Short mmCIF file of C-alpha atoms and ligand atoms in Angstrom, two decimals:
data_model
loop_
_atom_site.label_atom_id
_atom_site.label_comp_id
_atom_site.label_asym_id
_atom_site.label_seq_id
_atom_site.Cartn_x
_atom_site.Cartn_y
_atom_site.Cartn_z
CA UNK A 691 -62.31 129.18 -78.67
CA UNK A 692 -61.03 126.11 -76.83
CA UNK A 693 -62.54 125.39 -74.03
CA UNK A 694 -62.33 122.89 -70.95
CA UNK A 695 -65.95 121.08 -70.70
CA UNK A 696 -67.20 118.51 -68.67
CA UNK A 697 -70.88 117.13 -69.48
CA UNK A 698 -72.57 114.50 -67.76
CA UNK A 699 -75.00 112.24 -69.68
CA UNK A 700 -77.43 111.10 -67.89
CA UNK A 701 -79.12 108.51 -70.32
CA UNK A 702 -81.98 106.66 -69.07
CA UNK A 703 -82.22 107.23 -65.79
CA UNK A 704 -84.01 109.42 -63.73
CA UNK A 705 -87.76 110.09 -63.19
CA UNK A 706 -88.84 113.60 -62.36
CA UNK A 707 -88.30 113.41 -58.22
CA UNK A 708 -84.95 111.95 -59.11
CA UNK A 709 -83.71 114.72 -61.57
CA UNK A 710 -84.64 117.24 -58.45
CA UNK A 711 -82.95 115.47 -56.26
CA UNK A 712 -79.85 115.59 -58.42
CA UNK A 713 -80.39 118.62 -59.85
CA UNK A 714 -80.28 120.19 -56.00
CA UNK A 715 -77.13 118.09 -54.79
CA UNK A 716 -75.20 119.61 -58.39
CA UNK A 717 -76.30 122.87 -56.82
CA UNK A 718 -75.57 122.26 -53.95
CA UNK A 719 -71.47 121.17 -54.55
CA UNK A 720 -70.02 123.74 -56.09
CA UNK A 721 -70.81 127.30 -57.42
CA UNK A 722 -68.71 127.91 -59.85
CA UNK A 723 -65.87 125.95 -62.08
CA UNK A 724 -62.90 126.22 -64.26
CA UNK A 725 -64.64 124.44 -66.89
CA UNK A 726 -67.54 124.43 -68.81
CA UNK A 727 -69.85 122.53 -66.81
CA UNK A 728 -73.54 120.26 -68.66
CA UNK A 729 -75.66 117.80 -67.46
CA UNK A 730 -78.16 116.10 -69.95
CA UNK A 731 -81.12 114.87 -68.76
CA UNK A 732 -84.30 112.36 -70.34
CA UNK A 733 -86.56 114.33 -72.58
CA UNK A 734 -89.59 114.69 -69.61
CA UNK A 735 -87.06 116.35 -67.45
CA UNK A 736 -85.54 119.13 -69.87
CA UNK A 737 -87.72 122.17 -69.01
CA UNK A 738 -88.01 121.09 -65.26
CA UNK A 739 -83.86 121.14 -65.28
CA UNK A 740 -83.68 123.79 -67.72
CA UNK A 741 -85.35 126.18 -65.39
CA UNK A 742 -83.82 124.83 -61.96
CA UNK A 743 -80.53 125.12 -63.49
CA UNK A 744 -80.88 128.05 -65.70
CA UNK A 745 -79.35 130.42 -63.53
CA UNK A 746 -76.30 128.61 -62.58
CA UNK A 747 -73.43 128.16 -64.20
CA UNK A 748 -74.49 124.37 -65.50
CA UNK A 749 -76.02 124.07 -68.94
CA UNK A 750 -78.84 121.62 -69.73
CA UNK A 751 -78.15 120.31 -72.64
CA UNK A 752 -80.05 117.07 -74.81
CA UNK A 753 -78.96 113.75 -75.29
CA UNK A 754 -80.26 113.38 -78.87
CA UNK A 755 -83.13 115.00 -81.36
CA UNK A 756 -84.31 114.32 -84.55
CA UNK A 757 -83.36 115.47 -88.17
CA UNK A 758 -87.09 117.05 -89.67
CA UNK A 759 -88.36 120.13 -88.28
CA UNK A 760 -91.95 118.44 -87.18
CA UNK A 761 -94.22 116.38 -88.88
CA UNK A 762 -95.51 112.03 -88.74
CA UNK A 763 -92.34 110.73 -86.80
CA UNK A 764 -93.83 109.03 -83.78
CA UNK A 765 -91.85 109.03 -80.77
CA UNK A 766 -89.27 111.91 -81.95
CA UNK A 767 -88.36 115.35 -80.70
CA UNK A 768 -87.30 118.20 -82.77
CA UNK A 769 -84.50 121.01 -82.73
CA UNK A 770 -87.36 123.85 -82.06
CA UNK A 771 -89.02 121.99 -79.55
CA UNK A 772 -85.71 121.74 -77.64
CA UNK A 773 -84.88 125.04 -78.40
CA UNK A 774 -88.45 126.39 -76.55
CA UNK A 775 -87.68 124.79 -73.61
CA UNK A 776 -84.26 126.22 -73.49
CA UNK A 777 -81.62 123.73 -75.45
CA UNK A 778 -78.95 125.12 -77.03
CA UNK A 779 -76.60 122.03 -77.28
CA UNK A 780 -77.19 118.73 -78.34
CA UNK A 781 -75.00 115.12 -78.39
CA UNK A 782 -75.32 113.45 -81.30
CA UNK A 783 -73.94 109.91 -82.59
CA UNK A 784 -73.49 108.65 -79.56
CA UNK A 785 -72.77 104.65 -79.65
CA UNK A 786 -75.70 103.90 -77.92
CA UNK A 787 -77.65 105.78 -80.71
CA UNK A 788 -75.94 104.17 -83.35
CA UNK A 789 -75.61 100.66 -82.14
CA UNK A 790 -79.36 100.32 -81.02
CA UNK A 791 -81.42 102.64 -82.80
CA UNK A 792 -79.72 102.49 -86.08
CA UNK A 793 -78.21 105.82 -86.32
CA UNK A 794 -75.62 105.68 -89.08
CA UNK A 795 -73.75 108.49 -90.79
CA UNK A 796 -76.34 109.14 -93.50
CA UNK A 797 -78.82 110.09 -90.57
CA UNK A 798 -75.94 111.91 -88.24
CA UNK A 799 -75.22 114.37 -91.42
CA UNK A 800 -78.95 115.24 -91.53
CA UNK A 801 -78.96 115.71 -87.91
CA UNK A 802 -76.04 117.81 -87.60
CA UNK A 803 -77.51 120.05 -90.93
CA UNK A 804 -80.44 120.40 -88.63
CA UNK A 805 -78.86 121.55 -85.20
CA UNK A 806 -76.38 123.88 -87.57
CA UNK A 807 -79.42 125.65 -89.53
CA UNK A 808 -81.13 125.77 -85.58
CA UNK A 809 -77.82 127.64 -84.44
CA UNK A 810 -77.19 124.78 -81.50
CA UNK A 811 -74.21 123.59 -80.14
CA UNK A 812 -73.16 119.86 -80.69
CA UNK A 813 -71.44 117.25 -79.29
CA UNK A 814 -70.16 114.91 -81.61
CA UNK A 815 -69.47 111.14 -80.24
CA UNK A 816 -68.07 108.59 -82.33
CA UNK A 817 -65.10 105.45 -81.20
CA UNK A 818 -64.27 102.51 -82.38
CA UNK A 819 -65.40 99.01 -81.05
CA UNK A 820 -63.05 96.65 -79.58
CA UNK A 821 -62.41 94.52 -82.23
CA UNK A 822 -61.28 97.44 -84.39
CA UNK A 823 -58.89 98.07 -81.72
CA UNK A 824 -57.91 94.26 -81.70
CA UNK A 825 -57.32 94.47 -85.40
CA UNK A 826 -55.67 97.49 -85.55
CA UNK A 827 -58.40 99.80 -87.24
CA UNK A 828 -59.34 102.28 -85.08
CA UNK A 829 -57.92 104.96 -86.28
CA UNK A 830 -59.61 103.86 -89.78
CA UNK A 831 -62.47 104.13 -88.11
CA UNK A 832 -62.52 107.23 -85.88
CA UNK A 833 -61.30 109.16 -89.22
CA UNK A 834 -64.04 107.32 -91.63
CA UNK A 835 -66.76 108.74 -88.77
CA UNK A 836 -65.48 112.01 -88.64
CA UNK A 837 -64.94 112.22 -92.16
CA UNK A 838 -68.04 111.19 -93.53
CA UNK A 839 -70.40 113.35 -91.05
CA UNK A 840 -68.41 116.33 -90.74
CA UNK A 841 -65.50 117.04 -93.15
CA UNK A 842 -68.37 119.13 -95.80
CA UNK A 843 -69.08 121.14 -93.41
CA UNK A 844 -67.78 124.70 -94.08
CA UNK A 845 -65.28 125.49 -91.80
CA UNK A 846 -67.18 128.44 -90.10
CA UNK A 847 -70.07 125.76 -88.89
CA UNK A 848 -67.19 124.64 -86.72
CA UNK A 849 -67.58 126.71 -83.95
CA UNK A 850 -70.72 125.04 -83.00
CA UNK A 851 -68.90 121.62 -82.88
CA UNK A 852 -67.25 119.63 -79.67
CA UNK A 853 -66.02 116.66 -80.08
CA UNK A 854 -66.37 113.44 -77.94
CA UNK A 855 -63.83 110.36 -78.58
CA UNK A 856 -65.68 107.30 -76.66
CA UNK A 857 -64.28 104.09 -77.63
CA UNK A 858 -67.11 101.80 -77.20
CA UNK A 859 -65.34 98.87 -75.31
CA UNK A 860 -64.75 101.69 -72.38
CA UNK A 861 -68.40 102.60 -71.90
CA UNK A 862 -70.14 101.26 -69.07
CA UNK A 863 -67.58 98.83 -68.60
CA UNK A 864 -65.37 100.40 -66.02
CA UNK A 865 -62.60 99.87 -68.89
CA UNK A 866 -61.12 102.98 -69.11
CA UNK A 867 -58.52 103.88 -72.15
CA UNK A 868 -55.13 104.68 -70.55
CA UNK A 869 -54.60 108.63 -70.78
CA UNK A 870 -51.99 107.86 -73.33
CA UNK A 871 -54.49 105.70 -75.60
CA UNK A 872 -56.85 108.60 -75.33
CA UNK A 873 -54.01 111.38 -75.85
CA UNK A 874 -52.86 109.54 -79.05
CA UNK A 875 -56.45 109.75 -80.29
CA UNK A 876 -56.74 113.28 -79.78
CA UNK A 877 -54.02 114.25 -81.30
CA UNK A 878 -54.89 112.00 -84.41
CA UNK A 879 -58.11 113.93 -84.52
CA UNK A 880 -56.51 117.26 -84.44
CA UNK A 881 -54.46 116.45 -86.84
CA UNK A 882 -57.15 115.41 -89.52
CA UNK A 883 -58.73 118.56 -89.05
CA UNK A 884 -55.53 120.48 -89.70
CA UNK A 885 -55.22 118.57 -92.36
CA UNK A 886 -58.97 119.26 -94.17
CA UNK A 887 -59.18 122.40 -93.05
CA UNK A 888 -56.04 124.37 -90.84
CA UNK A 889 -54.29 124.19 -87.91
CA UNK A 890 -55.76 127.39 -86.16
CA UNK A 891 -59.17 125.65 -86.43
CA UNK A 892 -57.93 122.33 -85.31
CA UNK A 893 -56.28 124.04 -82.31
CA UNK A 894 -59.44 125.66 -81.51
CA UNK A 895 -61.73 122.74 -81.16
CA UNK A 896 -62.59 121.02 -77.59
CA UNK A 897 -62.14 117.37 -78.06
CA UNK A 898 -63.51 115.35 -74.99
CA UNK A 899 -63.14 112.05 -73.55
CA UNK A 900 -65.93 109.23 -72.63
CA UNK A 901 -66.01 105.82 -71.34
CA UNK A 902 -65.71 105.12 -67.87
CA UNK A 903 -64.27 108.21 -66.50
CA UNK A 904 -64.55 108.74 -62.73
CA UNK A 905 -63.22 110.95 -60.11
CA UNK A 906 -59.86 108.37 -59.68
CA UNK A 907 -59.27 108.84 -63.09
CA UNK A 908 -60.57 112.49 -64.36
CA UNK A 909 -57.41 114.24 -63.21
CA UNK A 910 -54.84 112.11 -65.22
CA UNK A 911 -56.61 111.78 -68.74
CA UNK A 912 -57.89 115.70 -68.59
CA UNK A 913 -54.25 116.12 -68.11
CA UNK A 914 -53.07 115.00 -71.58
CA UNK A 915 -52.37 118.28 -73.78
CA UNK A 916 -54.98 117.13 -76.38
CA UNK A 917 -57.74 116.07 -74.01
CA UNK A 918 -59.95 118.77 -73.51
CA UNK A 919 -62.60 117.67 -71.05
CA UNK A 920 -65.22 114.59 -70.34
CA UNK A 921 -68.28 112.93 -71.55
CA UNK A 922 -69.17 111.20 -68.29
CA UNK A 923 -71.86 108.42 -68.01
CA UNK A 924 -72.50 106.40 -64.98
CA UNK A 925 -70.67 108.88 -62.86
CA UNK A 926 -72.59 111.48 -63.57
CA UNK A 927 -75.42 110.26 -61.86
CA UNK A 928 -73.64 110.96 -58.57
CA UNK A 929 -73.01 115.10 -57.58
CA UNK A 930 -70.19 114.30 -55.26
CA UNK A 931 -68.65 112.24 -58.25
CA UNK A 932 -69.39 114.28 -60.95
CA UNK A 933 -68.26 117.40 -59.36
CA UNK A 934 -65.10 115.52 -58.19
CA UNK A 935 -64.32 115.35 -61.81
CA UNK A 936 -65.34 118.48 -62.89
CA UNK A 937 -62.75 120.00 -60.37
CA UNK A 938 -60.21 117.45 -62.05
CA UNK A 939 -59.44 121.06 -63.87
P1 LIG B 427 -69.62 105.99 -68.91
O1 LIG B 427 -70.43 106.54 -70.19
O2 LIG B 427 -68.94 107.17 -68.27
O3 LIG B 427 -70.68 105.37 -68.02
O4 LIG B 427 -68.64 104.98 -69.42
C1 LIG B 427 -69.89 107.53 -71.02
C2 LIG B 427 -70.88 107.85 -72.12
O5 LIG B 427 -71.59 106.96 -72.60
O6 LIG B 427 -71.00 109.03 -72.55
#
């Protein structure tokens, strides 16, 4: 079913007394919310916020995992190791993933396989760059990374998916894409899935927005018809702020 879902990446940032801290202030704000409500914290900190948070109504969720189920890959975490400590959603193909560690749609199908055959939720980034947007491609673009990662899947595998449209050049930049930029977007992705598959499915998928969403801005873009929650970055880091945009619903 469609839902409304705000999840706050937390990326690198955040040592163990830090998470608490946060973790207690999220707690603290609010107690219960008209959307779905995540947070995703560094790998060290999963358990720790999995089990302050578990009985709330935030999920802790991961920010990335790797395809194989175990075995020689240094460094790497895998879906059943996330899924002991209590993870039952996890982004994948985020920019940051693909622009510095090489993640390209080759590895994003295996690791979407792998969170499908592990029953978890994910959340499915992808956006174009600015110079596709200066030259007019990103909607080439957006469709070519949604197509080539997602459009074999059968169409049942689709309830585990939530989409997340970050255009790069609004990440971390304060740049945020007018509502109407994202809105057009959104419904451009609906549409390809009603196309490949039907309109009931495309109709039931959450498509969320990230890059530079704060609580100035949360109320207007979550607004748009097609715009069906956030994936928040740097303000996520802040309860008050993050909060201010999950009540943007
Ligand atoms: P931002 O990051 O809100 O800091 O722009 C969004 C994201 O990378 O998911």
């Amino acid at each position: 079913m469609r839902k409304n879902i705000v999840a706050g990446n937390w990326k690198m940032n955040n040592d163990l007394p830090q998470t608490e801290v946060l973790l207690l202030d999220l707690l603290d704000q609010t107690k219960s919310s008209n959307a779905e409500v995540m947070v995703a914290p560094t790998f060290p900190n999963l358990y720790f916020a999995y089990k302050k948070l578990k009985d709330s109504f935030i999920e802790v969720i991961a920010q990335n995992m790797h395809f194989a189920p175990k075995g020689a890959y240094t460094g790497e975490v895998s879906a059943a190791m996330l899924k002991s400590v209590g993870i039952k959603t996890v982004i994948l193909g985020h920019s940051e993933r693909r622009e510095y560690f090489c993640e390209d749609d080759t590895i994003l199908k295996q690791k979407v396989a792998t969170a499908l055959e592990n029953e978890m939720r994910i959340i499915f980034c992808f956006g174009e760059k600015l110079e596709d947007r200066k030259t007019n491609h990103h909607f080439k673009v957006v469709e070519n990374q949604i197509k080539n990662v997602l459009f074999g899947l059968p169409e049942t595998a689709w309830t585990s998916i939530i989409l997340a449209y970050e255009p790069v050049w609004a990440i971390g930049t304060g740049e945020t894409a007018t509502p109407e930029q994202a809105q057009e977007m959104h419904a451009f992705i609906r549409n390809l899935i009603a196309e490949k598959y039907n309109t009931t499915l495309a109709n039931e998928i959450s498509i969320l927005y990230g890059g530079s969403v704060k609580p100035g801005n949360a109320k207007e873009i979550f607004g748009k018809p097609d715009v069906d929650g956030g994936l928040i970055g740097g303000a996520s880091l802040n309860a008050s702020d993050f909060m201010q945009i999950v009540n943007a619903f």
